[in-house]
Amino acid sequence: MVNSSLSKRLLRNGAALLAIITLGSSVNIPLTAPATVTANASTKAVPEQTSKSWKSYKHQIHFVKKGYKVYQNKWHAVSSSNKLFHKAYKANGKYKLSNGRTYYRLYNAKKNYLGYVNANAVATSTTSKVMKVPYVSQYKPVFAPWGCAAASMTMLLRYRGNKVDLRYAQNHLPMVPTKGGQKGNVYTGVGFGHVITAAALTKYSHHWTKQTANISKSSANTIKMYVQGGYPVLFYGYSSYQKNGDKKRNHCKVIVGYKNGKFKVNDPLYYSSTAKAGTGGKNMKYDHGAISWETMANFKKEYGKQAITIY
């Protein structure tokens, strides 16, 4: 038989236990989700306090912009757009937060939950992007008919705020016998054989910034993703002076935008940014003016698998 003192203690402990159980049923205790969970409609691991609206959003996306974090569980960072750069995921919903930012909820192909990411870090196949890349002519103010590489490089560098003296850039462009150097004078064309390679031009650009990168051998679709992410791309293709049968890609141009299946291209081989089609070398396959829109199909035919971007 239990004595009266022990009985009282048991009653007190039982009451306390009942109070804890009752309290627990009315408190939403946050749980930590695993790194990957099976996709379901109720998975919304983003701070409820800051969410303004939730909408279904079903699209395949690619990570195209560096510098963003991927979050789970009350803004706990689990990855980054740097690690996932150009990788594909599926979005099935989006939050618009009270601060105006939009976040997509992402899963991989196996329907495993990845997390949430700022919408600015990703793009769909149709996302448009046009950048204000300053046009640089290889004719004016510095007359260098064979200086497309330095002129195009200058566009990239100035876009990121680097101060580049164009004449200095032309005068010091690496030449043969430097590895990958240009063969032929940029001003007179004497001895011209080929332009500087993308690898050598990237190395040369590092005199101004380390933000440039040689992305040669990238596919046309990868080039598109760079552009959608806000990274202009210098590529090697043909010029308006191209002769029939000549397959050498000896001309540099800069992609500054993407929209509706077309690239916006800055071609330095004109006197000004307002130069129209037909005012260059008269090969109308490529004499499209200083700034033009080129279809992806035509780009694929022209692109010589040499390219540079700037982050």
Coordinates of C-alpha atoms in Angstrom, one line a residue:
M1 CA 0.0 0.0 0.0
V2 CA 1.3 3.5 -0.9
N3 CA 1.6 5.9 2.0
S4 CA -0.1 9.3 1.9
S5 CA 3.1 11.3 1.4
L6 CA 4.1 9.3 -1.6
S7 CA 0.5 9.5 -3.0
K8 CA 0.6 13.2 -2.9
R9 CA 3.9 13.4 -4.7
L10 CA 2.5 11.1 -7.5
L11 CA -0.5 13.3 -7.9
R12 CA 1.6 16.4 -8.2
N13 CA 3.9 14.8 -10.8
G14 CA 0.9 13.5 -12.8
A15 CA -0.6 17.0 -12.9
A16 CA 2.7 18.5 -14.1
L17 CA 3.0 15.8 -16.8
L18 CA -0.5 16.5 -17.9
A19 CA 0.2 20.2 -18.2
I20 CA 3.3 19.6 -20.3
I21 CA 1.3 17.4 -22.7
T22 CA -1.5 19.9 -23.0
L23 CA 1.0 22.8 -23.6
G24 CA 2.9 20.8 -26.2
S25 CA -0.2 20.2 -28.2
S26 CA -0.8 23.9 -28.6
V27 CA 2.9 24.9 -29.4
N28 CA 4.3 24.6 -32.9
I29 CA 7.8 23.3 -32.2
P30 CA 10.0 23.7 -35.3
L31 CA 11.5 20.5 -36.6
T32 CA 14.8 20.3 -38.5
A33 CA 14.2 18.7 -42.0
P34 CA 16.8 16.5 -43.6
A35 CA 19.0 17.8 -46.4
T36 CA 16.8 15.9 -48.9
V37 CA 13.2 15.0 -48.4
T38 CA 10.5 13.4 -50.6
A39 CA 8.6 16.1 -52.5
N40 CA 5.0 16.8 -51.4
A41 CA 2.7 19.7 -51.6
S42 CA 3.0 20.6 -47.9
T43 CA 6.8 21.1 -47.9
K44 CA 7.3 24.9 -47.4
A45 CA 10.5 25.4 -45.4
V46 CA 10.7 29.1 -45.6
P47 CA 9.9 31.6 -42.8
E48 CA 6.2 32.0 -42.5
Q49 CA 6.6 35.3 -40.8
T50 CA 8.1 37.0 -43.9
S51 CA 6.0 35.3 -46.6
K52 CA 3.5 37.5 -48.4
S53 CA 2.0 35.1 -50.9
W54 CA 2.5 31.5 -52.1
K55 CA 1.8 30.4 -55.7
S56 CA 2.2 27.2 -57.6
Y57 CA 5.1 27.6 -60.1
K58 CA 6.1 24.6 -62.2
H59 CA 9.1 25.1 -64.4
Q60 CA 12.6 23.7 -65.0
I61 CA 15.2 26.2 -64.0
H62 CA 19.0 26.5 -64.2
F63 CA 21.3 28.3 -61.8
V64 CA 22.7 31.2 -63.8
K65 CA 23.9 33.8 -61.3
K66 CA 26.6 33.4 -58.7
G67 CA 26.5 34.8 -55.2
Y68 CA 23.2 33.4 -53.9
K69 CA 22.5 30.9 -51.1
V70 CA 20.0 28.0 -51.1
Y71 CA 17.9 27.9 -47.9
Q72 CA 16.0 25.4 -45.8
N73 CA 14.5 25.6 -42.3
K74 CA 14.2 29.3 -41.2
W75 CA 16.9 30.6 -43.5
H76 CA 19.5 27.9 -42.8
A77 CA 21.9 27.9 -45.8
V78 CA 22.5 24.4 -47.2
S79 CA 24.1 25.2 -50.5
S80 CA 24.9 28.1 -52.9
S81 CA 24.4 29.1 -56.6
N82 CA 28.2 29.0 -57.0
K83 CA 28.2 25.2 -56.2
L84 CA 25.1 24.6 -58.4
F85 CA 26.0 26.9 -61.3
H86 CA 24.3 25.9 -64.5
K87 CA 22.7 22.8 -62.9
A88 CA 19.1 22.1 -63.6
Y89 CA 16.3 21.7 -61.0
K90 CA 12.5 21.8 -61.0
A91 CA 10.5 24.5 -59.3
N92 CA 7.0 23.7 -58.1
G93 CA 6.2 26.9 -56.2
K94 CA 7.3 30.4 -55.3
Y95 CA 7.0 32.7 -52.3
K96 CA 6.8 36.5 -52.7
L97 CA 8.1 37.9 -49.4
S98 CA 7.1 41.1 -47.7
N99 CA 10.4 42.7 -48.7
G100 CA 9.5 42.2 -52.4
R101 CA 11.8 39.4 -53.1
T102 CA 10.7 36.1 -54.7
Y103 CA 12.0 32.7 -53.8
Y104 CA 11.5 29.4 -55.7
R105 CA 11.0 26.1 -54.1
L106 CA 13.2 23.5 -55.8
Y107 CA 13.5 19.8 -56.3
N108 CA 15.9 17.6 -58.3
A109 CA 14.9 15.1 -61.0
K110 CA 14.3 12.4 -58.4
K111 CA 11.8 14.7 -56.6
N112 CA 14.2 15.3 -53.6
Y113 CA 13.8 18.6 -51.9
L114 CA 16.7 21.0 -52.4
G115 CA 15.5 24.2 -50.8
Y116 CA 14.6 27.8 -51.6
V117 CA 16.6 30.3 -53.7
N118 CA 16.2 33.9 -54.8
A119 CA 14.5 34.1 -58.2
N120 CA 17.4 36.3 -59.4
A121 CA 19.8 33.3 -59.2
V122 CA 18.0 31.2 -61.7
A123 CA 16.4 31.3 -65.2
T124 CA 14.0 29.2 -67.3
S125 CA 14.8 28.4 -70.9
T126 CA 12.9 31.6 -72.0
T127 CA 14.2 34.1 -69.5
S128 CA 15.3 37.3 -71.2
K129 CA 18.3 39.4 -70.2
V130 CA 19.8 42.5 -71.9
M131 CA 22.8 44.2 -70.5
K132 CA 24.1 47.7 -70.9
V133 CA 27.5 46.8 -72.3
P134 CA 29.3 49.9 -73.7
Y135 CA 29.9 49.6 -77.4
V136 CA 33.6 49.9 -78.5
S137 CA 34.6 50.3 -82.1
Q138 CA 37.9 49.0 -83.5
Y139 CA 37.9 51.9 -85.9
K140 CA 37.2 55.0 -83.8
P141 CA 38.8 56.7 -81.9
V142 CA 41.6 54.1 -82.3
F143 CA 41.8 52.9 -85.9
A144 CA 42.8 49.2 -85.6
P145 CA 41.1 47.2 -88.4
W146 CA 42.7 44.0 -87.2
G147 CA 42.2 44.8 -83.5
C148 CA 38.8 43.2 -82.8
A149 CA 40.1 41.2 -79.9
A150 CA 41.3 44.1 -77.8
A151 CA 38.2 46.1 -78.7
S152 CA 35.9 43.3 -77.7
M153 CA 37.9 42.6 -74.5
T154 CA 37.5 46.3 -73.7
M155 CA 33.7 46.0 -73.9
L156 CA 33.8 43.2 -71.3
L157 CA 36.1 45.1 -69.0
R158 CA 34.3 48.4 -69.1
Y159 CA 31.0 46.7 -68.4
R160 CA 32.4 45.8 -65.0
G161 CA 33.7 49.3 -64.5
N162 CA 37.3 48.7 -65.3
K163 CA 39.1 51.7 -66.8
V164 CA 40.7 50.6 -70.0
D165 CA 42.7 52.8 -72.4
L166 CA 41.9 51.3 -75.8
R167 CA 45.1 52.4 -77.5
Y168 CA 47.1 50.9 -74.7
A169 CA 45.1 47.7 -75.0
Q170 CA 45.8 47.6 -78.8
N171 CA 49.5 48.5 -78.4
H172 CA 50.2 45.7 -75.9
L173 CA 48.1 42.9 -77.3
P174 CA 50.3 39.7 -77.0
M175 CA 51.7 38.8 -80.4
V176 CA 53.5 35.7 -81.8
P177 CA 55.8 34.2 -80.6
T178 CA 54.0 34.6 -77.3
K179 CA 51.9 31.5 -76.8
G180 CA 48.4 32.1 -78.4
G181 CA 49.4 35.5 -79.4
Q182 CA 48.0 37.3 -82.5
K183 CA 49.9 37.0 -85.8
G184 CA 49.7 40.4 -87.6
N185 CA 49.7 44.1 -86.8
V186 CA 46.4 45.3 -85.4
Y187 CA 46.8 48.7 -87.2
T188 CA 48.2 47.7 -90.6
G189 CA 47.4 44.0 -90.9
V190 CA 51.0 43.4 -92.0
G191 CA 51.8 39.7 -91.6
F192 CA 48.2 38.8 -90.5
G193 CA 47.5 35.1 -90.0
H194 CA 45.2 34.9 -87.0
V195 CA 43.8 36.7 -84.0
I196 CA 44.9 36.0 -80.5
T197 CA 43.4 32.9 -78.9
A198 CA 40.8 33.0 -76.2
A199 CA 43.2 31.6 -73.6
A200 CA 45.9 34.2 -74.3
L201 CA 43.3 37.0 -74.4
T202 CA 41.9 35.9 -71.1
K203 CA 45.4 36.0 -69.6
Y204 CA 46.0 39.4 -71.1
S205 CA 42.7 40.7 -69.6
H206 CA 44.0 39.8 -66.1
H207 CA 46.2 42.9 -66.3
W208 CA 43.0 44.7 -65.5
T209 CA 40.9 42.2 -63.6
K210 CA 40.8 38.6 -62.5
Q211 CA 37.0 38.4 -63.1
T212 CA 37.4 37.2 -66.7
A213 CA 37.3 33.5 -67.5
N214 CA 38.0 31.4 -70.5
I215 CA 34.8 29.4 -71.2
S216 CA 35.9 28.0 -74.6
K217 CA 34.2 24.7 -75.6
S218 CA 31.0 25.8 -73.9
S219 CA 27.8 24.8 -75.8
A220 CA 25.5 27.4 -77.3
N221 CA 23.0 26.6 -74.5
T222 CA 25.7 27.2 -71.8
I223 CA 26.6 30.5 -73.5
K224 CA 22.9 31.4 -73.3
M225 CA 22.9 30.6 -69.5
Y226 CA 25.9 32.9 -69.0
V227 CA 24.1 35.7 -70.7
Q228 CA 20.8 35.1 -68.8
G229 CA 22.8 35.4 -65.6
G230 CA 24.1 38.8 -66.6
Y231 CA 27.5 37.8 -67.8
P232 CA 28.4 39.1 -71.3
V233 CA 30.2 36.7 -73.6
L234 CA 33.0 37.5 -76.0
F235 CA 33.0 34.8 -78.8
Y236 CA 35.0 34.0 -81.9
G237 CA 33.1 34.0 -85.2
Y238 CA 33.1 35.5 -88.7
S239 CA 33.3 39.1 -89.9
S240 CA 31.5 41.0 -92.6
Y241 CA 34.8 40.7 -94.6
Q242 CA 34.7 36.9 -94.6
K243 CA 35.4 35.4 -98.0
N244 CA 33.4 32.5 -99.3
G245 CA 34.9 29.2 -98.3
D246 CA 36.9 30.8 -95.4
K247 CA 36.0 28.8 -92.3
K248 CA 38.5 30.5 -89.9
R249 CA 36.9 32.3 -87.0
N250 CA 39.2 35.3 -86.9
H251 CA 36.7 37.9 -85.5
C252 CA 35.7 38.7 -82.0
K253 CA 32.3 40.0 -81.0
V254 CA 30.4 40.3 -77.7
I255 CA 27.0 38.9 -76.8
V256 CA 25.2 41.4 -74.6
G257 CA 21.7 40.0 -74.4
Y258 CA 19.2 37.2 -75.0
K259 CA 15.5 37.4 -75.9
N260 CA 13.0 35.2 -77.8
G261 CA 15.6 32.7 -79.1
K262 CA 18.1 35.4 -80.2
F263 CA 21.3 36.9 -79.0
K264 CA 22.0 40.6 -79.0
V265 CA 25.5 41.1 -80.4
N266 CA 28.0 44.0 -80.3
D267 CA 30.3 43.8 -83.4
P268 CA 33.3 46.2 -83.0
L269 CA 33.9 46.2 -86.8
Y270 CA 32.0 49.4 -87.4
Y271 CA 32.6 53.1 -86.8
S272 CA 29.8 53.7 -84.3
S273 CA 27.1 51.8 -82.4
T274 CA 24.5 53.3 -84.8
A275 CA 26.0 51.7 -87.9
K276 CA 23.4 49.8 -89.8
A277 CA 23.6 46.5 -91.7
G278 CA 25.4 46.6 -95.0
T279 CA 27.8 49.4 -93.9
G280 CA 30.7 47.0 -93.1
G281 CA 32.5 44.5 -95.3
K282 CA 29.4 43.7 -97.5
N283 CA 29.3 40.0 -96.8
M284 CA 25.6 40.1 -95.9
K285 CA 25.7 36.8 -94.0
Y286 CA 27.6 38.7 -91.3
D287 CA 27.3 42.4 -92.2
H288 CA 24.4 43.0 -89.7
G289 CA 25.5 46.3 -88.2
A290 CA 27.2 47.3 -85.0
I291 CA 24.4 46.0 -82.8
S292 CA 22.1 43.2 -84.0
W293 CA 19.9 40.3 -83.0
E294 CA 21.2 36.9 -84.2
T295 CA 19.2 33.7 -84.0
M296 CA 20.5 30.9 -81.9
A297 CA 20.5 28.7 -85.0
N298 CA 22.8 31.1 -86.9
F299 CA 25.0 31.5 -83.8
K300 CA 25.6 27.8 -83.6
K301 CA 26.8 27.7 -87.2
E302 CA 29.2 30.6 -86.6
Y303 CA 30.4 30.0 -83.1
G304 CA 34.0 28.6 -83.1
K305 CA 34.0 27.2 -79.6
Q306 CA 36.2 30.0 -78.3
A307 CA 34.7 32.3 -75.7
I308 CA 35.4 34.5 -72.7
T309 CA 33.1 35.9 -70.0
I310 CA 33.4 38.3 -67.1
Y311 CA 31.8 37.7 -63.7

